[in-house]
Amino acid sequence: MSDQRPGRALVVCKGNHCRSPLAALLIGVLSEGRIEAASAGLRDWHVGMPAHPLMVAAATGLGYDLTGHEGAALTPALVEWADDLLAVDDETAHALAERAPGRSVHVLGGGIADPFGQGREAFVDAARRIEEAARAYVAGAGAATGR
């Protein structure tokens, strides 16, 4: 057994209410403990709040439990904690790069459209794309984690 710690991935979206919570959950679950994952929002709109009910339902439909999520805002400590910084879209990647000078930021799955303000189908589609992106990320063992 190795005493090397698991890799750490931080997934960031605008509010930490829809996309990043599910992505972090899936990276953690699908990596079977090889990667610790956390999520945060660029804004503090949803700090302490659960994930969006339509994303919780979409996650449940895929067999995942997102009910334990509590929204968090991006902090310098979270950036420092992470081996990999993952953004859910290009706009978020740009903003995250500005807050993490000198760090590489990767766009998860080539970018996942924000379902916020849309109906159930947009959340189901986003959840499927997030699952696909999380599987690909874990299969590649992360960009910087080397795991």
Short mmCIF file of N, CA and C in Angstrom, two decimals:
data_model
loop_
_atom_site.label_atom_id
_atom_site.label_comp_id
_atom_site.label_asym_id
_atom_site.label_seq_id
_atom_site.Cartn_x
_atom_site.Cartn_y
_atom_site.Cartn_z
N MET A 1 0.84 -1.19 0.00
CA MET A 1 0.00 0.00 0.00
C MET A 1 0.88 1.25 0.00
N SER A 2 0.54 2.20 -0.84
CA SER A 2 1.31 3.44 -0.97
C SER A 2 0.84 4.47 0.05
N ASP A 3 1.78 5.27 0.55
CA ASP A 3 1.38 6.34 1.45
C ASP A 3 1.25 7.65 0.70
N GLN A 4 1.26 7.58 -0.62
CA GLN A 4 1.03 8.76 -1.45
C GLN A 4 -0.44 9.16 -1.35
N ARG A 5 -0.70 10.45 -1.15
CA ARG A 5 -2.08 10.89 -1.01
C ARG A 5 -2.79 10.86 -2.37
N PRO A 6 -4.12 10.79 -2.34
CA PRO A 6 -4.87 10.85 -3.59
C PRO A 6 -4.67 12.20 -4.28
N GLY A 7 -4.87 12.22 -5.59
CA GLY A 7 -4.87 13.49 -6.30
C GLY A 7 -6.05 14.33 -5.84
N ARG A 8 -5.97 15.62 -6.09
CA ARG A 8 -7.04 16.53 -5.67
C ARG A 8 -7.50 17.38 -6.85
N ALA A 9 -8.77 17.31 -7.14
CA ALA A 9 -9.35 18.08 -8.23
C ALA A 9 -10.38 19.06 -7.68
N LEU A 10 -10.30 20.30 -8.13
CA LEU A 10 -11.28 21.31 -7.78
C LEU A 10 -12.05 21.68 -9.03
N VAL A 11 -13.37 21.50 -8.99
CA VAL A 11 -14.23 21.82 -10.12
C VAL A 11 -14.97 23.12 -9.81
N VAL A 12 -14.90 24.06 -10.74
CA VAL A 12 -15.46 25.39 -10.51
C VAL A 12 -16.48 25.74 -11.59
N CYS A 13 -17.60 26.31 -11.15
CA CYS A 13 -18.59 26.90 -12.06
C CYS A 13 -18.97 28.27 -11.49
N LYS A 14 -20.00 28.86 -12.02
CA LYS A 14 -20.36 30.22 -11.59
C LYS A 14 -20.83 30.27 -10.15
N GLY A 15 -21.80 29.42 -9.80
CA GLY A 15 -22.41 29.54 -8.48
C GLY A 15 -22.30 28.33 -7.58
N ASN A 16 -21.71 27.23 -8.06
CA ASN A 16 -21.60 26.00 -7.29
C ASN A 16 -22.97 25.48 -6.89
N HIS A 17 -23.86 25.47 -7.87
CA HIS A 17 -25.25 25.10 -7.62
C HIS A 17 -25.72 23.99 -8.56
N CYS A 18 -25.12 23.89 -9.75
CA CYS A 18 -25.59 22.92 -10.74
C CYS A 18 -24.49 21.99 -11.23
N ARG A 19 -23.58 22.54 -12.03
CA ARG A 19 -22.60 21.70 -12.73
C ARG A 19 -21.45 21.22 -11.87
N SER A 20 -20.77 22.14 -11.18
CA SER A 20 -19.57 21.73 -10.43
C SER A 20 -19.86 20.76 -9.29
N PRO A 21 -21.00 20.88 -8.58
CA PRO A 21 -21.24 19.89 -7.52
C PRO A 21 -21.34 18.46 -8.05
N LEU A 22 -22.04 18.30 -9.17
CA LEU A 22 -22.18 16.96 -9.73
C LEU A 22 -20.85 16.47 -10.28
N ALA A 23 -20.10 17.33 -10.93
CA ALA A 23 -18.80 16.92 -11.48
C ALA A 23 -17.86 16.45 -10.37
N ALA A 24 -17.81 17.20 -9.28
CA ALA A 24 -16.93 16.81 -8.17
C ALA A 24 -17.38 15.48 -7.56
N LEU A 25 -18.68 15.33 -7.36
CA LEU A 25 -19.20 14.08 -6.82
C LEU A 25 -18.79 12.91 -7.71
N LEU A 26 -18.99 13.05 -9.02
CA LEU A 26 -18.71 11.95 -9.94
C LEU A 26 -17.23 11.64 -10.03
N ILE A 27 -16.38 12.65 -10.02
CA ILE A 27 -14.94 12.39 -10.05
C ILE A 27 -14.53 11.59 -8.82
N GLY A 28 -15.05 11.97 -7.68
CA GLY A 28 -14.73 11.24 -6.45
C GLY A 28 -15.23 9.80 -6.49
N VAL A 29 -16.47 9.62 -6.91
CA VAL A 29 -17.06 8.28 -6.95
C VAL A 29 -16.39 7.41 -8.01
N LEU A 30 -16.25 7.95 -9.21
CA LEU A 30 -15.72 7.15 -10.31
C LEU A 30 -14.24 6.82 -10.16
N SER A 31 -13.51 7.65 -9.42
CA SER A 31 -12.07 7.38 -9.23
C SER A 31 -11.83 6.37 -8.12
N GLU A 32 -12.89 6.00 -7.40
CA GLU A 32 -12.79 5.03 -6.31
C GLU A 32 -11.70 5.40 -5.31
N GLY A 33 -11.66 6.69 -4.96
CA GLY A 33 -10.73 7.15 -3.95
C GLY A 33 -9.37 7.59 -4.44
N ARG A 34 -9.09 7.42 -5.73
CA ARG A 34 -7.80 7.86 -6.27
C ARG A 34 -7.72 9.38 -6.39
N ILE A 35 -8.87 10.01 -6.50
CA ILE A 35 -8.91 11.46 -6.64
C ILE A 35 -9.94 12.01 -5.65
N GLU A 36 -9.50 12.93 -4.79
CA GLU A 36 -10.42 13.68 -3.93
C GLU A 36 -10.91 14.84 -4.78
N ALA A 37 -12.19 15.11 -4.73
CA ALA A 37 -12.73 16.20 -5.53
C ALA A 37 -13.57 17.12 -4.68
N ALA A 38 -13.45 18.41 -4.96
CA ALA A 38 -14.24 19.43 -4.30
C ALA A 38 -14.78 20.36 -5.38
N SER A 39 -15.75 21.16 -5.02
CA SER A 39 -16.31 22.10 -5.98
C SER A 39 -16.50 23.46 -5.32
N ALA A 40 -16.55 24.48 -6.17
CA ALA A 40 -16.73 25.84 -5.68
C ALA A 40 -17.30 26.70 -6.80
N GLY A 41 -17.86 27.83 -6.40
CA GLY A 41 -18.40 28.78 -7.36
C GLY A 41 -17.57 30.04 -7.41
N LEU A 42 -17.53 30.67 -8.58
CA LEU A 42 -16.84 31.95 -8.70
C LEU A 42 -17.54 33.01 -7.86
N ARG A 43 -18.84 32.88 -7.72
CA ARG A 43 -19.64 33.83 -6.94
C ARG A 43 -20.12 33.16 -5.66
N ASP A 44 -20.54 33.95 -4.72
CA ASP A 44 -21.01 33.39 -3.44
C ASP A 44 -22.54 33.30 -3.37
N TRP A 45 -23.18 33.24 -4.51
CA TRP A 45 -24.64 33.22 -4.58
C TRP A 45 -25.28 32.07 -3.82
N HIS A 46 -24.65 30.91 -3.80
CA HIS A 46 -25.30 29.71 -3.26
C HIS A 46 -24.52 29.08 -2.11
N VAL A 47 -23.70 29.86 -1.43
CA VAL A 47 -22.91 29.34 -0.32
C VAL A 47 -23.84 28.75 0.75
N GLY A 48 -23.53 27.53 1.16
CA GLY A 48 -24.31 26.86 2.19
C GLY A 48 -25.62 26.26 1.72
N MET A 49 -25.94 26.44 0.45
CA MET A 49 -27.21 25.93 -0.08
C MET A 49 -27.02 24.57 -0.74
N PRO A 50 -28.09 23.80 -0.82
CA PRO A 50 -28.00 22.53 -1.54
C PRO A 50 -27.90 22.76 -3.05
N ALA A 51 -27.58 21.70 -3.77
CA ALA A 51 -27.56 21.78 -5.24
C ALA A 51 -28.96 22.06 -5.76
N HIS A 52 -29.03 22.57 -6.95
CA HIS A 52 -30.31 22.87 -7.60
C HIS A 52 -31.17 21.60 -7.63
N PRO A 53 -32.45 21.71 -7.27
CA PRO A 53 -33.31 20.52 -7.22
C PRO A 53 -33.38 19.75 -8.54
N LEU A 54 -33.33 20.46 -9.67
CA LEU A 54 -33.37 19.74 -10.95
C LEU A 54 -32.07 18.99 -11.22
N MET A 55 -30.94 19.49 -10.69
CA MET A 55 -29.68 18.75 -10.84
C MET A 55 -29.65 17.56 -9.89
N VAL A 56 -30.21 17.74 -8.70
CA VAL A 56 -30.32 16.61 -7.76
C VAL A 56 -31.15 15.50 -8.41
N ALA A 57 -32.26 15.87 -9.03
CA ALA A 57 -33.13 14.88 -9.70
C ALA A 57 -32.40 14.22 -10.87
N ALA A 58 -31.68 15.01 -11.65
CA ALA A 58 -30.94 14.45 -12.79
C ALA A 58 -29.86 13.50 -12.30
N ALA A 59 -29.17 13.86 -11.22
CA ALA A 59 -28.15 12.98 -10.65
C ALA A 59 -28.77 11.68 -10.15
N THR A 60 -29.90 11.79 -9.49
CA THR A 60 -30.61 10.60 -9.01
C THR A 60 -30.97 9.69 -10.17
N GLY A 61 -31.39 10.29 -11.27
CA GLY A 61 -31.73 9.51 -12.47
C GLY A 61 -30.55 8.74 -13.02
N LEU A 62 -29.34 9.23 -12.76
CA LEU A 62 -28.13 8.53 -13.21
C LEU A 62 -27.58 7.59 -12.14
N GLY A 63 -28.24 7.59 -10.97
CA GLY A 63 -27.82 6.69 -9.89
C GLY A 63 -26.87 7.31 -8.87
N TYR A 64 -26.82 8.64 -8.80
CA TYR A 64 -25.92 9.32 -7.87
C TYR A 64 -26.71 10.18 -6.89
N ASP A 65 -26.19 10.31 -5.68
CA ASP A 65 -26.86 11.08 -4.63
C ASP A 65 -26.15 12.41 -4.41
N LEU A 66 -26.77 13.48 -4.84
CA LEU A 66 -26.21 14.82 -4.73
C LEU A 66 -26.82 15.59 -3.56
N THR A 67 -27.63 14.93 -2.75
CA THR A 67 -28.36 15.64 -1.70
C THR A 67 -27.47 16.19 -0.59
N GLY A 68 -26.26 15.70 -0.44
CA GLY A 68 -25.38 16.17 0.63
C GLY A 68 -24.58 17.42 0.27
N HIS A 69 -24.75 17.93 -0.94
CA HIS A 69 -23.96 19.09 -1.37
C HIS A 69 -24.33 20.36 -0.61
N GLU A 70 -23.30 21.13 -0.26
CA GLU A 70 -23.46 22.47 0.31
C GLU A 70 -22.60 23.41 -0.50
N GLY A 71 -23.21 24.44 -1.07
CA GLY A 71 -22.49 25.37 -1.92
C GLY A 71 -21.32 26.04 -1.22
N ALA A 72 -20.25 26.29 -1.99
CA ALA A 72 -19.06 26.95 -1.48
C ALA A 72 -18.55 27.94 -2.52
N ALA A 73 -17.93 28.99 -2.05
CA ALA A 73 -17.32 29.96 -2.95
C ALA A 73 -15.83 29.65 -3.09
N LEU A 74 -15.27 30.00 -4.23
CA LEU A 74 -13.86 29.80 -4.49
C LEU A 74 -13.03 30.64 -3.53
N THR A 75 -12.01 30.02 -2.95
CA THR A 75 -11.09 30.71 -2.05
C THR A 75 -9.66 30.40 -2.46
N PRO A 76 -8.71 31.24 -2.07
CA PRO A 76 -7.31 30.92 -2.33
C PRO A 76 -6.89 29.58 -1.71
N ALA A 77 -7.45 29.25 -0.56
CA ALA A 77 -7.11 27.98 0.10
C ALA A 77 -7.55 26.79 -0.75
N LEU A 78 -8.70 26.87 -1.37
CA LEU A 78 -9.15 25.77 -2.25
C LEU A 78 -8.25 25.64 -3.46
N VAL A 79 -7.86 26.77 -4.04
CA VAL A 79 -6.96 26.75 -5.19
C VAL A 79 -5.64 26.09 -4.79
N GLU A 80 -5.12 26.46 -3.66
CA GLU A 80 -3.86 25.89 -3.16
C GLU A 80 -4.00 24.39 -2.90
N TRP A 81 -5.13 23.96 -2.37
CA TRP A 81 -5.40 22.56 -2.05
C TRP A 81 -5.35 21.67 -3.28
N ALA A 82 -5.82 22.19 -4.41
CA ALA A 82 -6.04 21.36 -5.60
C ALA A 82 -4.77 21.12 -6.41
N ASP A 83 -4.66 19.88 -6.90
CA ASP A 83 -3.64 19.55 -7.90
C ASP A 83 -4.12 19.98 -9.28
N ASP A 84 -5.39 19.72 -9.56
CA ASP A 84 -6.00 20.06 -10.84
C ASP A 84 -7.11 21.08 -10.63
N LEU A 85 -7.09 22.11 -11.45
CA LEU A 85 -8.17 23.10 -11.46
C LEU A 85 -8.99 22.87 -12.71
N LEU A 86 -10.26 22.54 -12.51
CA LEU A 86 -11.16 22.22 -13.62
C LEU A 86 -12.29 23.23 -13.67
N ALA A 87 -12.52 23.78 -14.83
CA ALA A 87 -13.64 24.70 -15.03
C ALA A 87 -14.68 23.99 -15.90
N VAL A 88 -15.94 24.38 -15.75
CA VAL A 88 -17.00 23.72 -16.50
C VAL A 88 -17.23 24.33 -17.88
N ASP A 89 -16.64 25.50 -18.14
CA ASP A 89 -16.76 26.12 -19.46
C ASP A 89 -15.63 27.12 -19.65
N ASP A 90 -15.50 27.65 -20.85
CA ASP A 90 -14.40 28.56 -21.17
C ASP A 90 -14.46 29.86 -20.36
N GLU A 91 -15.64 30.40 -20.19
CA GLU A 91 -15.79 31.65 -19.42
C GLU A 91 -15.30 31.46 -17.98
N THR A 92 -15.70 30.35 -17.38
CA THR A 92 -15.26 30.05 -16.02
C THR A 92 -13.76 29.80 -15.98
N ALA A 93 -13.23 29.13 -16.99
CA ALA A 93 -11.79 28.86 -17.04
C ALA A 93 -11.00 30.17 -17.06
N HIS A 94 -11.46 31.12 -17.83
CA HIS A 94 -10.79 32.41 -17.91
C HIS A 94 -10.80 33.11 -16.54
N ALA A 95 -11.96 33.15 -15.91
CA ALA A 95 -12.08 33.79 -14.59
C ALA A 95 -11.26 33.05 -13.54
N LEU A 96 -11.24 31.73 -13.61
CA LEU A 96 -10.47 30.94 -12.65
C LEU A 96 -8.97 31.17 -12.84
N ALA A 97 -8.53 31.25 -14.08
CA ALA A 97 -7.12 31.50 -14.37
C ALA A 97 -6.67 32.85 -13.80
N GLU A 98 -7.55 33.83 -13.83
CA GLU A 98 -7.23 35.14 -13.26
C GLU A 98 -7.06 35.07 -11.75
N ARG A 99 -7.78 34.14 -11.11
CA ARG A 99 -7.71 34.00 -9.65
C ARG A 99 -6.64 33.00 -9.21
N ALA A 100 -6.04 32.33 -10.18
CA ALA A 100 -5.01 31.33 -9.86
C ALA A 100 -3.81 31.53 -10.78
N PRO A 101 -3.14 32.68 -10.65
CA PRO A 101 -2.02 32.96 -11.54
C PRO A 101 -0.94 31.87 -11.45
N GLY A 102 -0.44 31.53 -12.63
CA GLY A 102 0.61 30.52 -12.69
C GLY A 102 0.11 29.08 -12.67
N ARG A 103 -1.17 28.89 -12.50
CA ARG A 103 -1.75 27.54 -12.47
C ARG A 103 -2.43 27.23 -13.80
N SER A 104 -2.37 25.99 -14.21
CA SER A 104 -3.10 25.54 -15.40
C SER A 104 -4.55 25.30 -15.02
N VAL A 105 -5.43 25.70 -15.90
CA VAL A 105 -6.86 25.47 -15.72
C VAL A 105 -7.33 24.66 -16.92
N HIS A 106 -8.04 23.58 -16.65
CA HIS A 106 -8.54 22.70 -17.70
C HIS A 106 -10.06 22.81 -17.77
N VAL A 107 -10.59 22.79 -18.99
CA VAL A 107 -12.04 22.83 -19.18
C VAL A 107 -12.54 21.39 -19.22
N LEU A 108 -13.40 21.06 -18.30
CA LEU A 108 -13.93 19.70 -18.18
C LEU A 108 -14.84 19.38 -19.37
N GLY A 109 -14.53 18.29 -20.05
CA GLY A 109 -15.38 17.82 -21.13
C GLY A 109 -15.53 18.78 -22.28
N GLY A 110 -14.59 19.68 -22.46
CA GLY A 110 -14.69 20.65 -23.55
C GLY A 110 -15.71 21.74 -23.29
N GLY A 111 -16.29 21.73 -22.10
CA GLY A 111 -17.28 22.74 -21.72
C GLY A 111 -18.67 22.16 -21.64
N ILE A 112 -19.38 22.54 -20.60
CA ILE A 112 -20.73 22.04 -20.36
C ILE A 112 -21.65 23.24 -20.16
N ALA A 113 -22.67 23.34 -20.99
CA ALA A 113 -23.59 24.49 -20.93
C ALA A 113 -24.30 24.56 -19.58
N ASP A 114 -24.51 25.77 -19.11
CA ASP A 114 -25.17 26.01 -17.82
C ASP A 114 -26.68 25.79 -17.97
N PRO A 115 -27.24 24.84 -17.24
CA PRO A 115 -28.68 24.61 -17.34
C PRO A 115 -29.52 25.55 -16.47
N PHE A 116 -28.86 26.35 -15.62
CA PHE A 116 -29.58 27.21 -14.68
C PHE A 116 -30.59 28.08 -15.44
N GLY A 117 -31.81 28.13 -14.92
CA GLY A 117 -32.87 28.93 -15.53
C GLY A 117 -33.62 28.21 -16.64
N GLN A 118 -33.22 26.97 -16.92
CA GLN A 118 -33.88 26.19 -17.95
C GLN A 118 -34.68 25.06 -17.31
N GLY A 119 -35.28 24.25 -18.14
CA GLY A 119 -36.13 23.17 -17.65
C GLY A 119 -35.39 21.87 -17.38
N ARG A 120 -36.17 20.88 -17.01
CA ARG A 120 -35.67 19.58 -16.62
C ARG A 120 -34.74 18.96 -17.67
N GLU A 121 -35.11 19.03 -18.93
CA GLU A 121 -34.31 18.39 -19.99
C GLU A 121 -32.91 18.98 -20.07
N ALA A 122 -32.77 20.28 -19.85
CA ALA A 122 -31.44 20.90 -19.87
C ALA A 122 -30.57 20.35 -18.74
N PHE A 123 -31.17 20.10 -17.58
CA PHE A 123 -30.43 19.54 -16.46
C PHE A 123 -30.06 18.08 -16.71
N VAL A 124 -30.97 17.33 -17.29
CA VAL A 124 -30.68 15.92 -17.62
C VAL A 124 -29.55 15.85 -18.64
N ASP A 125 -29.61 16.71 -19.65
CA ASP A 125 -28.55 16.74 -20.66
C ASP A 125 -27.21 17.14 -20.03
N ALA A 126 -27.22 18.17 -19.19
CA ALA A 126 -25.99 18.60 -18.52
C ALA A 126 -25.44 17.48 -17.64
N ALA A 127 -26.30 16.80 -16.91
CA ALA A 127 -25.85 15.72 -16.03
C ALA A 127 -25.21 14.59 -16.83
N ARG A 128 -25.79 14.25 -17.95
CA ARG A 128 -25.20 13.21 -18.81
C ARG A 128 -23.83 13.63 -19.33
N ARG A 129 -23.72 14.88 -19.75
CA ARG A 129 -22.44 15.40 -20.25
C ARG A 129 -21.40 15.45 -19.13
N ILE A 130 -21.84 15.82 -17.94
CA ILE A 130 -20.93 15.85 -16.79
C ILE A 130 -20.43 14.45 -16.47
N GLU A 131 -21.34 13.48 -16.50
CA GLU A 131 -20.93 12.09 -16.22
C GLU A 131 -19.90 11.63 -17.25
N GLU A 132 -20.15 11.93 -18.50
CA GLU A 132 -19.22 11.57 -19.58
C GLU A 132 -17.85 12.23 -19.36
N ALA A 133 -17.87 13.51 -19.03
CA ALA A 133 -16.63 14.26 -18.81
C ALA A 133 -15.88 13.75 -17.58
N ALA A 134 -16.61 13.44 -16.53
CA ALA A 134 -15.99 12.92 -15.31
C ALA A 134 -15.35 11.56 -15.58
N ARG A 135 -16.03 10.71 -16.33
CA ARG A 135 -15.46 9.40 -16.69
C ARG A 135 -14.16 9.58 -17.49
N ALA A 136 -14.18 10.50 -18.44
CA ALA A 136 -12.99 10.74 -19.26
C ALA A 136 -11.85 11.30 -18.41
N TYR A 137 -12.16 12.21 -17.52
CA TYR A 137 -11.15 12.79 -16.64
C TYR A 137 -10.52 11.71 -15.75
N VAL A 138 -11.35 10.89 -15.15
CA VAL A 138 -10.86 9.83 -14.26
C VAL A 138 -10.06 8.80 -15.07
N ALA A 139 -10.53 8.45 -16.26
CA ALA A 139 -9.82 7.47 -17.09
C ALA A 139 -8.44 7.98 -17.47
N GLY A 140 -8.34 9.30 -17.65
CA GLY A 140 -7.04 9.91 -17.94
C GLY A 140 -6.24 10.18 -16.69
N ALA A 141 -6.82 9.81 -15.54
CA ALA A 141 -6.20 9.96 -14.23
C ALA A 141 -5.86 11.39 -13.87
N GLY A 142 -6.57 12.35 -14.47
CA GLY A 142 -6.35 13.75 -14.14
C GLY A 142 -5.19 14.33 -14.89
N ALA A 143 -5.22 15.60 -15.10
CA ALA A 143 -4.19 16.28 -15.88
C ALA A 143 -2.89 16.43 -15.11
N ALA A 144 -2.98 16.84 -13.86
CA ALA A 144 -1.76 17.11 -13.09
C ALA A 144 -1.52 16.10 -11.97
N THR A 145 -2.54 15.32 -11.65
CA THR A 145 -2.40 14.44 -10.51
C THR A 145 -1.45 13.28 -10.78
N GLY A 146 -1.37 12.87 -12.03
CA GLY A 146 -0.52 11.75 -12.35
C GLY A 146 -1.02 10.45 -11.78
N ARG A 147 -2.27 10.42 -11.38
CA ARG A 147 -2.85 9.22 -10.77
C ARG A 147 -3.92 8.63 -11.65
#
